Coordinates of C-alpha atoms and ligand atoms in Angstrom, one line a residue:
M1 CA -200.8 299.0 -55.5
A2 CA -198.2 300.8 -53.5
Q3 CA -194.9 299.5 -53.3
D4 CA -194.6 299.5 -49.6
I5 CA -197.3 297.1 -48.9
M6 CA -195.8 294.6 -51.1
R7 CA -192.5 294.5 -48.9
P8 CA -193.5 292.3 -46.0
S9 CA -192.9 294.2 -42.4
R10 CA -192.0 291.2 -40.7
S11 CA -191.8 287.6 -41.4
C12 CA -192.7 284.8 -39.0
P13 CA -190.3 282.4 -38.4
D14 CA -190.9 278.6 -38.0
I15 CA -190.7 277.0 -34.5
L16 CA -190.1 273.7 -35.9
T17 CA -188.1 272.7 -39.1
P18 CA -187.8 269.7 -41.2
L19 CA -184.6 267.9 -41.3
P20 CA -182.4 268.5 -44.7
P21 CA -183.4 266.1 -47.7
A22 CA -181.9 262.7 -47.2
A23 CA -181.0 263.3 -43.6
L24 CA -183.6 260.8 -42.3
T25 CA -183.7 257.1 -43.2
L26 CA -186.9 255.2 -42.3
S27 CA -187.0 251.2 -41.7
G28 CA -189.7 249.1 -41.0
G29 CA -193.0 249.9 -40.2
L30 CA -194.0 252.9 -42.1
E31 CA -191.4 252.5 -44.6
R32 CA -193.2 249.5 -45.9
P33 CA -196.4 251.3 -47.2
I34 CA -193.9 254.0 -48.6
R35 CA -192.1 251.5 -50.3
A36 CA -195.2 249.9 -52.0
S37 CA -196.4 253.2 -53.1
I38 CA -192.9 254.1 -54.6
D39 CA -192.4 250.9 -56.5
G40 CA -196.3 250.2 -57.1
W41 CA -197.2 253.8 -58.3
I42 CA -194.6 256.3 -58.4
L43 CA -192.2 254.0 -60.6
G44 CA -194.7 251.5 -61.5
A45 CA -198.2 251.8 -62.5
V46 CA -198.6 255.7 -62.9
P47 CA -199.6 256.6 -66.6
Y48 CA -197.5 259.7 -66.4
H49 CA -196.7 260.5 -70.1
E50 CA -200.7 260.9 -70.6
F51 CA -200.8 263.6 -67.7
S52 CA -198.6 266.1 -70.0
R53 CA -200.5 265.0 -73.1
V54 CA -203.7 267.3 -71.8
F55 CA -201.5 270.2 -72.4
R56 CA -200.8 269.9 -75.7
E57 CA -204.0 268.4 -77.1
G58 CA -206.6 269.8 -74.5
R59 CA -208.2 268.3 -71.5
P60 CA -211.1 265.8 -72.2
Q61 CA -212.8 266.8 -69.1
F62 CA -212.5 269.8 -66.5
A63 CA -209.5 269.7 -64.1
V64 CA -207.9 266.6 -65.4
G65 CA -204.7 268.8 -66.0
E66 CA -204.2 268.8 -62.1
M67 CA -202.8 265.1 -62.7
W68 CA -199.2 266.0 -63.6
G69 CA -198.4 268.5 -60.9
K70 CA -199.7 265.9 -58.2
F71 CA -197.9 263.2 -59.8
V72 CA -194.4 265.4 -59.7
R73 CA -194.8 267.0 -56.5
S74 CA -195.5 263.3 -54.8
G75 CA -192.6 261.8 -56.7
C76 CA -190.2 264.7 -55.6
M77 CA -191.3 264.3 -52.2
M78 CA -190.8 260.9 -52.0
Y79 CA -187.4 261.5 -53.6
R80 CA -186.6 264.0 -50.6
A81 CA -186.3 261.2 -48.5
F82 CA -185.7 258.3 -50.9
P83 CA -183.0 259.9 -53.2
E84 CA -183.1 257.0 -55.7
P85 CA -181.9 257.5 -59.3
A86 CA -185.0 256.1 -60.6
I87 CA -187.0 258.6 -59.3
R88 CA -185.2 261.3 -60.2
E89 CA -185.1 260.2 -64.0
R90 CA -188.9 259.6 -64.2
M91 CA -189.4 263.4 -62.3
R92 CA -186.7 264.7 -65.0
E93 CA -188.7 263.3 -67.9
A94 CA -192.0 264.6 -66.7
V95 CA -190.6 267.9 -66.3
A96 CA -189.2 268.1 -69.7
E97 CA -192.7 267.1 -71.1
I98 CA -194.5 269.7 -69.5
L99 CA -192.0 272.6 -70.2
A100 CA -192.1 271.6 -73.9
A101 CA -195.9 272.5 -73.2
E102 CA -195.4 276.2 -72.5
R103 CA -197.5 278.3 -74.6
P104 CA -196.6 281.6 -76.4
N105 CA -198.0 283.7 -73.5
G106 CA -196.0 282.1 -70.9
S107 CA -198.7 279.7 -69.6
V108 CA -198.8 275.9 -69.5
S109 CA -202.4 275.2 -69.8
C110 CA -204.7 272.8 -71.3
S111 CA -206.5 275.8 -72.5
P112 CA -205.2 277.7 -75.5
P113 CA -204.2 281.5 -74.5
E114 CA -207.4 282.9 -76.2
A115 CA -209.7 280.6 -73.8
Q116 CA -207.9 281.5 -70.8
P117 CA -208.6 281.7 -67.8
D118 CA -210.7 279.1 -68.5
G119 CA -213.3 278.9 -65.5
P120 CA -215.2 276.0 -66.2
G121 CA -212.3 273.8 -67.5
G122 CA -210.5 274.4 -63.9
D123 CA -207.7 276.1 -65.8
L124 CA -206.3 278.1 -62.6
W125 CA -206.6 274.7 -60.4
E126 CA -204.6 272.9 -63.3
R127 CA -201.9 275.6 -63.5
K128 CA -201.7 275.8 -59.7
Y129 CA -200.5 272.0 -59.7
V130 CA -198.3 272.4 -62.7
L131 CA -196.3 275.2 -60.5
L132 CA -196.5 273.0 -57.4
G133 CA -194.9 270.1 -59.5
L134 CA -192.4 272.4 -60.8
L135 CA -192.0 274.1 -57.4
E136 CA -191.0 270.7 -55.8
Y137 CA -188.7 269.5 -58.5
Y138 CA -186.9 272.7 -58.1
A139 CA -186.8 272.3 -54.3
Q140 CA -185.7 268.7 -54.1
I141 CA -184.2 267.6 -57.4
E142 CA -182.5 270.1 -59.5
R143 CA -182.0 273.9 -59.5
D144 CA -182.1 274.7 -63.1
P145 CA -182.6 278.4 -64.0
A146 CA -184.7 277.5 -66.9
I147 CA -187.2 276.0 -64.7
L148 CA -187.4 279.1 -62.4
L149 CA -187.8 281.2 -65.5
S150 CA -190.6 279.3 -66.8
M151 CA -192.4 279.4 -63.4
R152 CA -191.9 283.1 -63.4
R153 CA -193.5 283.3 -66.8
Q154 CA -196.3 280.8 -66.1
A155 CA -197.1 283.0 -62.6
D156 CA -196.8 286.4 -65.0
A157 CA -199.4 284.9 -67.3
I158 CA -201.7 284.3 -64.5
L159 CA -201.0 288.0 -63.1
A160 CA -202.0 289.4 -66.3
Q161 CA -205.3 287.6 -66.7
V162 CA -206.5 287.4 -63.0
G163 CA -206.9 290.3 -60.4
P164 CA -208.8 293.4 -60.1
A165 CA -210.4 294.7 -63.1
P166 CA -210.0 294.7 -65.9
R167 CA -208.5 291.4 -65.1
T168 CA -211.0 288.5 -64.2
D169 CA -211.9 288.4 -60.5
V170 CA -210.6 285.0 -59.1
R171 CA -214.0 284.4 -57.6
D172 CA -215.5 284.1 -60.7
L173 CA -213.2 281.6 -62.2
G174 CA -213.9 277.9 -61.1
W175 CA -216.3 275.1 -61.6
S176 CA -217.7 274.7 -58.4
P177 CA -220.8 276.7 -57.0
N178 CA -218.4 279.2 -54.8
R179 CA -215.0 278.7 -57.0
V180 CA -213.2 277.9 -54.3
E181 CA -210.6 276.2 -56.1
S182 CA -209.0 278.9 -57.9
S183 CA -208.0 281.0 -54.8
T184 CA -205.7 277.9 -53.8
L185 CA -203.4 279.5 -56.3
L186 CA -202.2 281.4 -53.0
E187 CA -199.8 278.3 -52.1
P188 CA -197.5 278.3 -55.3
M189 CA -197.7 282.3 -55.5
M190 CA -196.3 282.5 -51.8
R191 CA -193.7 279.7 -52.6
L192 CA -192.8 281.6 -55.7
H193 CA -192.6 284.9 -53.7
A194 CA -190.4 283.1 -51.0
L195 CA -188.1 281.7 -53.7
T196 CA -187.8 285.0 -55.8
G197 CA -188.4 287.5 -53.5
E198 CA -190.7 289.1 -56.2
P199 CA -192.8 291.8 -54.9
R200 CA -195.5 291.2 -57.5
Y201 CA -196.1 287.7 -56.2
L202 CA -196.7 288.7 -52.7
A203 CA -199.0 291.5 -54.1
F204 CA -200.9 288.7 -55.7
G205 CA -201.0 286.7 -52.9
K206 CA -202.5 289.8 -50.9
Y207 CA -205.2 289.9 -53.3
L208 CA -206.0 286.3 -52.9
V209 CA -206.5 286.9 -49.2
E210 CA -208.3 290.1 -49.5
C211 CA -210.9 288.3 -51.8
G212 CA -211.4 285.8 -48.9
G213 CA -211.0 282.6 -51.2
A214 CA -214.5 281.8 -52.3
K215 CA -217.3 283.7 -54.0
G216 CA -219.7 285.1 -51.3
F217 CA -217.7 283.9 -48.5
D218 CA -214.6 285.4 -46.8
L219 CA -213.1 282.2 -45.3
V220 CA -210.4 284.0 -43.6
Q221 CA -212.7 286.4 -41.7
M222 CA -215.0 283.3 -41.3
A223 CA -212.2 281.2 -39.8
H224 CA -210.9 284.1 -37.7
D225 CA -214.3 284.4 -36.2
N226 CA -214.5 280.7 -35.4
V227 CA -217.4 279.9 -37.9
P228 CA -217.7 276.1 -37.8
P229 CA -216.1 274.6 -41.1
R230 CA -219.4 273.2 -42.6
L231 CA -220.6 276.7 -42.7
M232 CA -217.6 277.9 -44.6
G233 CA -219.0 277.9 -48.4
G234 CA -222.9 277.9 -48.4
I235 CA -224.0 274.5 -50.4
Y236 CA -220.4 273.7 -51.0
P237 CA -217.9 273.8 -48.2
K238 CA -215.4 271.7 -50.1
A239 CA -213.1 270.0 -47.4
Y240 CA -209.9 269.4 -49.8
E241 CA -209.9 272.9 -51.8
I242 CA -210.8 274.8 -48.7
T243 CA -207.8 273.4 -46.9
S244 CA -205.7 273.7 -49.7
Y245 CA -206.5 277.7 -49.6
F246 CA -205.4 277.7 -45.9
E247 CA -202.0 275.8 -46.9
G248 CA -201.6 278.9 -49.0
L249 CA -202.7 281.3 -45.9
A250 CA -200.0 279.4 -43.9
D251 CA -197.3 280.3 -46.2
Y252 CA -198.9 284.1 -46.4
V253 CA -198.5 284.1 -42.6
R254 CA -194.7 283.0 -42.9
A255 CA -193.9 285.8 -45.4
T256 CA -196.0 288.6 -43.6
G257 CA -196.5 287.8 -40.1
D258 CA -200.0 289.0 -40.6
E259 CA -201.7 288.7 -37.2
R260 CA -205.4 288.3 -38.4
V261 CA -204.3 285.7 -41.0
R262 CA -202.6 283.8 -38.4
K263 CA -205.3 284.0 -36.1
A264 CA -207.6 282.6 -39.2
V265 CA -205.1 279.6 -39.7
L266 CA -204.8 278.4 -36.4
N267 CA -208.4 278.8 -35.6
Y268 CA -209.2 276.7 -38.9
F269 CA -206.5 273.9 -37.7
A270 CA -208.5 273.8 -34.1
L271 CA -211.9 274.2 -35.8
V272 CA -211.2 271.1 -38.3
R273 CA -209.4 269.2 -35.7
D274 CA -212.2 269.3 -33.1
R275 CA -215.5 269.3 -35.3
E276 CA -214.5 267.5 -38.6
M277 CA -211.9 264.8 -37.8
T278 CA -213.0 261.1 -37.3
I279 CA -211.0 258.4 -35.3
V280 CA -209.2 257.6 -38.4
G281 CA -207.9 261.1 -38.6
N282 CA -209.9 262.3 -41.9
G283 CA -213.2 264.2 -42.3
G284 CA -216.2 265.1 -44.2
A285 CA -219.0 263.2 -45.3
D286 CA -222.3 263.3 -47.3
R287 CA -224.6 263.1 -44.2
P288 CA -226.3 264.9 -42.7
F289 CA -226.1 268.3 -44.3
F290 CA -224.9 267.7 -47.9
P291 CA -226.1 264.8 -49.4
K292 CA -225.4 265.9 -52.8
Y293 CA -221.6 266.2 -52.9
G294 CA -220.3 262.8 -52.5
G295 CA -219.1 263.2 -49.1
E296 CA -216.2 265.7 -50.0
T297 CA -217.9 268.7 -47.9
W298 CA -217.1 269.6 -44.3
D299 CA -220.2 268.1 -42.5
D300 CA -219.6 268.2 -38.7
T301 CA -217.9 265.0 -39.3
A302 CA -216.5 264.7 -35.9
H303 CA -219.7 264.5 -34.5
E304 CA -221.5 262.9 -37.3
Q305 CA -219.3 259.9 -37.7
T306 CA -221.4 257.3 -36.3
N307 CA -224.5 258.4 -38.5
P308 CA -225.7 255.2 -40.2
D309 CA -226.9 257.1 -43.2
I310 CA -223.5 258.3 -44.3
A311 CA -222.5 256.5 -47.8
R312 CA -219.7 258.4 -48.5
M313 CA -217.1 260.2 -46.4
M314 CA -213.3 261.0 -45.9
E315 CA -212.1 261.7 -49.2
T316 CA -208.3 260.8 -49.5
C317 CA -207.6 264.3 -51.1
T318 CA -208.8 265.8 -48.1
G319 CA -207.1 263.7 -45.7
V320 CA -203.9 264.3 -47.2
T321 CA -204.2 267.9 -47.7
W322 CA -205.4 268.3 -44.1
M323 CA -201.9 266.3 -43.1
K324 CA -200.1 268.9 -45.1
F325 CA -201.9 271.9 -43.4
C326 CA -201.1 270.1 -40.0
S327 CA -197.4 270.2 -41.1
H328 CA -197.5 274.0 -41.7
V329 CA -198.9 274.3 -38.1
L330 CA -196.7 272.2 -36.7
R331 CA -193.9 274.2 -38.1
L332 CA -195.6 277.6 -37.4
T333 CA -196.3 276.9 -33.7
G334 CA -195.0 273.6 -32.7
D335 CA -198.1 272.5 -31.7
C336 CA -197.9 268.9 -30.9
T337 CA -201.5 268.2 -31.5
A338 CA -200.7 268.7 -35.1
A339 CA -198.1 266.2 -35.1
E340 CA -200.8 263.8 -33.2
A341 CA -203.5 264.8 -36.0
M342 CA -201.1 263.7 -38.5
E343 CA -200.0 260.2 -36.6
T344 CA -203.7 259.4 -36.4
Y345 CA -204.3 259.8 -40.1
V346 CA -201.3 258.1 -41.2
Y347 CA -201.6 254.9 -39.0
N348 CA -205.6 254.7 -40.0
G349 CA -207.1 256.7 -42.6
L350 CA -204.1 257.0 -44.9
V351 CA -202.5 253.6 -44.9
G352 CA -206.0 252.3 -44.8
A353 CA -206.9 253.8 -48.0
M354 CA -203.9 252.4 -49.9
K355 CA -204.4 249.3 -52.1
P356 CA -202.3 246.7 -50.6
D357 CA -200.0 246.5 -53.7
G358 CA -199.3 250.4 -53.6
T359 CA -200.8 251.2 -57.1
G360 CA -203.5 253.4 -55.9
F361 CA -205.8 254.9 -53.2
S362 CA -209.3 254.8 -52.3
Y363 CA -211.4 257.8 -53.2
V364 CA -213.6 257.8 -50.1
N365 CA -213.0 255.7 -46.8
L366 CA -215.8 254.4 -44.9
L367 CA -215.8 253.5 -41.1
D368 CA -218.7 250.9 -41.6
G369 CA -219.5 249.3 -45.0
V370 CA -217.1 248.5 -47.8
K371 CA -214.3 250.9 -46.9
S372 CA -212.7 251.4 -50.1
T373 CA -213.9 252.4 -53.3
N374 CA -212.1 253.9 -56.6
E375 CA -215.5 255.5 -57.5
G376 CA -215.4 259.6 -57.8
W377 CA -213.7 262.1 -60.0
G378 CA -211.1 260.7 -62.4
C379 CA -210.5 260.0 -65.9
E380 CA -209.5 256.5 -67.6
V381 CA -206.1 256.7 -69.1
N382 CA -204.8 253.6 -71.0
G383 CA -207.4 251.4 -69.4
F384 CA -206.7 252.5 -65.9
L385 CA -208.8 254.7 -63.8
V386 CA -206.7 257.5 -62.4
T387 CA -208.6 259.6 -59.6
C388 CA -207.6 262.7 -57.6
C389 CA -207.1 260.7 -54.8
N390 CA -204.7 257.9 -56.6
L391 CA -202.5 261.0 -57.1
N392 CA -202.7 262.6 -53.5
G393 CA -202.4 259.6 -51.4
P394 CA -198.4 259.1 -52.0
M395 CA -198.2 262.7 -51.1
G396 CA -199.5 262.0 -47.8
L397 CA -196.9 259.0 -47.6
A398 CA -193.9 261.4 -48.6
Y399 CA -194.7 263.6 -45.3
I400 CA -194.3 261.0 -42.9
P401 CA -190.4 261.2 -43.2
Y402 CA -190.9 265.0 -43.4
I403 CA -192.3 265.4 -39.7
A404 CA -190.9 262.4 -38.2
V405 CA -188.0 264.2 -36.5
M406 CA -187.8 267.7 -36.9
Q407 CA -185.5 270.6 -35.4
S408 CA -185.9 273.3 -33.1
A409 CA -183.5 276.0 -31.9
E410 CA -183.2 274.1 -28.4
G411 CA -182.9 270.6 -30.0
P412 CA -184.3 267.7 -32.0
V413 CA -188.0 267.0 -31.6
V414 CA -189.3 263.4 -32.3
N415 CA -192.9 263.4 -33.6
L416 CA -193.4 259.7 -34.9
Y417 CA -192.0 256.5 -33.2
N418 CA -190.9 254.4 -36.4
G419 CA -187.6 252.9 -36.8
L420 CA -185.2 255.4 -38.5
E421 CA -181.7 257.1 -38.6
A422 CA -181.8 260.8 -38.5
N423 CA -178.6 263.3 -39.0
A424 CA -179.8 266.5 -37.1
L425 CA -177.8 269.4 -35.4
T426 CA -177.4 270.5 -32.0
P427 CA -178.1 274.0 -31.1
S428 CA -174.6 274.7 -31.4
G429 CA -174.6 273.6 -35.0
A430 CA -172.8 270.2 -34.3
P431 CA -173.6 266.9 -35.8
L432 CA -176.3 264.8 -34.0
E433 CA -177.2 261.2 -34.9
L434 CA -180.6 259.9 -33.6
S435 CA -181.4 256.4 -33.9
I436 CA -184.8 255.1 -33.1
D437 CA -185.4 251.3 -32.7
T438 CA -189.0 250.1 -32.3
D439 CA -191.7 248.2 -33.7
Y440 CA -194.3 250.6 -32.6
P441 CA -196.9 250.4 -33.0
L442 CA -197.0 246.7 -32.4
S443 CA -195.8 247.7 -29.1
G444 CA -195.5 251.0 -27.1
H445 CA -191.9 250.3 -26.4
V446 CA -189.5 252.9 -28.2
R447 CA -185.6 253.0 -27.9
I448 CA -183.8 256.3 -28.8
L449 CA -180.1 256.4 -29.2
V450 CA -178.8 260.1 -29.0
S451 CA -175.1 260.6 -30.5
P452 CA -173.8 264.4 -30.5
A453 CA -170.5 264.3 -31.7
A454 CA -169.1 265.9 -28.4
P455 CA -170.9 266.1 -25.1
E456 CA -173.4 269.2 -25.2
T457 CA -176.4 270.3 -23.5
F458 CA -179.6 270.8 -25.3
R459 CA -183.3 269.3 -25.3
V460 CA -184.8 266.2 -26.9
R461 CA -188.4 266.8 -27.2
L462 CA -190.7 263.5 -27.2
R463 CA -194.3 263.6 -28.2
I464 CA -196.4 261.8 -25.8
P465 CA -199.7 261.0 -27.4
S466 CA -202.9 262.1 -25.8
W467 CA -204.0 258.7 -25.2
S468 CA -200.9 257.3 -23.4
G469 CA -202.3 257.9 -20.0
K470 CA -199.5 256.4 -18.4
T471 CA -196.0 256.8 -20.1
A472 CA -192.5 255.8 -18.7
I473 CA -189.3 257.4 -19.8
S474 CA -185.8 256.5 -18.6
V475 CA -182.3 257.6 -19.5
N476 CA -179.5 255.2 -19.8
G477 CA -181.9 253.0 -17.6
A478 CA -181.4 255.2 -14.4
L479 CA -183.4 258.5 -14.8
R480 CA -187.1 258.1 -14.5
H481 CA -189.9 260.0 -15.7
G482 CA -193.8 259.3 -15.4
P483 CA -196.9 261.0 -14.6
P484 CA -197.8 263.6 -13.7
E485 CA -194.3 265.0 -15.0
V486 CA -194.9 263.2 -18.3
R487 CA -198.2 264.5 -19.7
P488 CA -200.6 263.2 -22.5
G489 CA -200.9 265.3 -25.5
S490 CA -197.8 267.5 -25.1
Y491 CA -194.0 267.3 -25.6
F492 CA -192.0 266.0 -22.8
D493 CA -188.7 267.8 -22.7
L494 CA -185.4 266.0 -21.5
R495 CA -182.7 268.7 -21.3
R496 CA -179.6 267.4 -19.8
E497 CA -176.0 267.2 -21.1
W498 CA -176.1 264.6 -23.7
H499 CA -173.1 262.3 -24.5
P500 CA -172.7 260.0 -27.6
G501 CA -174.8 256.8 -27.4
D502 CA -176.9 257.9 -24.5
C503 CA -180.1 255.9 -24.4
I504 CA -183.7 257.1 -24.0
E505 CA -186.3 254.2 -23.3
L506 CA -189.8 255.2 -23.8
D507 CA -193.1 253.0 -23.0
L508 CA -196.1 254.2 -24.2
D509 CA -199.5 253.2 -22.7
M510 CA -200.9 250.8 -25.1
R511 CA -203.8 249.5 -23.2
C512 CA -206.9 248.9 -25.6
R513 CA -209.5 251.7 -25.1
R514 CA -213.0 251.8 -26.0
I515 CA -214.2 255.2 -27.5
A516 CA -217.7 256.3 -27.0
G517 CA -219.5 257.1 -30.1
P518 CA -220.5 260.8 -30.6
C519 CA -224.1 261.5 -31.5
G520 CA -225.1 264.1 -34.0
V521 CA -228.1 265.4 -35.6
N522 CA -229.2 261.5 -36.3
R523 CA -229.8 259.9 -32.9
A524 CA -229.5 256.6 -34.4
G525 CA -225.7 256.7 -34.1
D526 CA -226.1 256.8 -30.3
G527 CA -224.5 254.3 -28.0
R528 CA -222.1 253.1 -30.6
A529 CA -218.6 252.2 -29.5
A530 CA -215.0 251.8 -31.5
V531 CA -212.0 250.3 -30.1
A532 CA -208.2 251.6 -30.2
F533 CA -204.9 250.2 -29.5
G534 CA -202.2 253.1 -29.4
P535 CA -202.7 255.1 -32.3
V536 CA -204.2 252.3 -34.2
V537 CA -208.0 251.9 -34.6
L538 CA -209.6 248.6 -34.7
T539 CA -212.6 247.2 -36.9
R540 CA -214.5 244.1 -37.2
D541 CA -213.8 242.8 -40.6
E542 CA -215.9 240.4 -42.5
H543 CA -212.6 238.3 -43.6
F544 CA -212.5 237.1 -39.9
D545 CA -215.7 237.3 -38.5
P546 CA -219.2 236.4 -40.1
H547 CA -220.9 238.1 -37.4
F548 CA -219.0 241.3 -37.8
N549 CA -222.0 243.5 -38.3
E550 CA -224.0 242.5 -35.4
P551 CA -224.6 244.5 -32.1
A552 CA -222.0 243.9 -29.0
D553 CA -221.4 245.3 -25.7
I554 CA -217.8 246.0 -25.2
V555 CA -216.8 245.3 -21.6
A556 CA -214.4 248.2 -20.4
D557 CA -213.6 249.7 -16.7
S558 CA -214.7 253.0 -15.7
D559 CA -212.0 254.6 -17.5
G560 CA -212.7 252.8 -20.8
F561 CA -209.9 250.6 -20.5
I562 CA -210.5 247.0 -22.1
E563 CA -209.2 243.5 -20.8
A564 CA -208.2 242.6 -24.6
Q565 CA -206.4 239.3 -25.3
R566 CA -203.9 239.9 -28.2
I567 CA -204.1 237.1 -30.9
L568 CA -200.6 236.5 -32.0
P569 CA -200.0 236.1 -34.9
P570 CA -202.6 237.9 -36.1
P571 CA -204.5 236.5 -38.9
V572 CA -203.3 236.7 -42.5
G573 CA -204.0 240.1 -44.3
S574 CA -203.9 242.0 -40.7
R575 CA -201.3 243.4 -38.5
L576 CA -203.1 243.4 -35.3
A577 CA -205.5 241.4 -33.7
F578 CA -207.4 241.1 -30.3
G579 CA -209.9 239.2 -28.6
I580 CA -212.5 241.8 -27.4
P581 CA -214.7 240.8 -24.4
T582 CA -218.3 241.8 -24.9
R583 CA -221.2 241.1 -22.3
D584 CA -221.6 237.6 -23.4
D585 CA -218.7 236.9 -26.0
V586 CA -215.5 237.8 -27.2
I587 CA -215.3 239.3 -30.4
T588 CA -212.3 239.7 -32.8
M589 CA -211.1 243.0 -34.2
T590 CA -208.2 243.6 -36.3
D591 CA -206.6 247.2 -37.3
Y592 CA -208.7 249.2 -39.4
A593 CA -205.7 250.2 -41.9
S594 CA -205.1 246.6 -43.1
A595 CA -208.7 245.8 -43.6
D596 CA -208.7 245.1 -47.4
C597 CA -212.1 245.9 -48.9
W598 CA -211.2 246.0 -52.7
N599 CA -213.0 243.0 -53.1
G600 CA -216.3 244.4 -51.9
S601 CA -216.0 242.9 -48.2
R602 CA -217.3 245.1 -45.4
I603 CA -215.9 246.3 -42.2
R604 CA -217.7 247.5 -38.9
T605 CA -215.8 250.2 -37.0
W606 CA -218.7 251.8 -34.6
I607 CA -220.3 249.0 -33.0
P608 CA -223.8 249.4 -32.1
R609 CA -225.1 247.9 -28.8
P610 CA -227.9 245.6 -28.4
E611 CA -231.5 247.1 -27.7
Ligands
ZN1 ZN1 -209.6 262.9 -54.7

């Protein structure tokens, strides 16, 4: 390949950037599940020594080498917001173990050099995760030159083995029918290119883009042409792996400004958001199109989510990868629907998938039935079943502080309303403290103190959720804004001269809403309804309601609003509870995320109407 195409003609700067590490401290609300995950998993139950052992002794089953990288990258991302010595020490230890496993050809692989690249073993997928773990460690914890050198040797070993002939075509390497997993190497290659400026990593990225991501399917062109996600991959449109590839494509756009790929990335975002995401912010299912693949494929899930035949859906790996991909779109475009998609997933699908003590995550997640299960791909380690989802869940939690408050050229951008203290910068580069005081989503009242070091004119951008029809905003109790000026599903810009201690008060519209169910190919899903309170999806939980599974005709006004009765305090084991009026009764509904189904109990989120 000629040298000139390796040099990016123009890069694509981010519209929104995250705050620097440790610049944001969360309190209350979402801090609680993060704390549980750090204590219960990252510093607790995770059997991480076993994750590096497979690189020395070989893998007991395909792809098990992914675990080390997933553990380390989530720990390092947690450390970004929670810079605690215990996390750093555990990560340092894990990194030392993996560096010691480097093979004579520079690879860190579960397969000996003569068996590399090992397609059915998932070798490239595993090596991708080793690189991602080391990249995150290098970015968040320690810029050790020895680590950078090791990453270069690892990448170079891959470049020597994979590519145009006589090397092996990336689309021939992997375990799945279309081998999509191996092309996800794009993400670490682009990140390593961003770190080193090394043209050969960009050239390899270009090769992975030109290969299209999967055997027989040019995923880039398909997304560019708005092909529905469920058709992206023949018999195996694997939601998690395809989205991982698109994460790499976002980094490729950042480096090259390539317009075709940019269009593919943004189309893919809109396609998945509109065609695959359920009310709890995750997607993929085993019905109606792909019953063989355990609920891990794109399946027109937005339209099929009420389908009563669904047995498995919404893999946690899918939701977390979707959330990370949304953060790319948010950074690249400032599209607030990407932040809303993340919020929906965080308050429902993500927190709802975690074991209450933080020691793991459900593999798939149901809307109706036994919500959680650990059953799926994984490996028993020291008597403990570790799945891909156990390892990805914490990464999703670590992205909460990453996007809660971001920075634009015009001023700070507030994406999530949780208690927090943030140290941002004004457009002139002066320090700016932002503090949020709220019990959201228990209520819709949010108080934000804006304290620049000196008075300065800039914008504070507030995300107005699409469900908040009537939002009221005031500054220092005086200046008032509301509809139609404040539009749901957009950012509201407050541009003024800000003085230290200025106070924004935001009141979001938290009226309970009835959500009419979609109907897909199976008409049995017709007529079902769900209920949400702000960003929080409610459910009927067997623990609190023996009639949870019976049909009910929920009463709402012509705009879908429900005259719900708040139940205070909520029953033990839930965070929010309401009496919801039906045609002939009142039913109890609690927040989906709190429903604890690890004991086999069931929930009902899409409620059928009586005959
Ligand atoms: Zn998984």
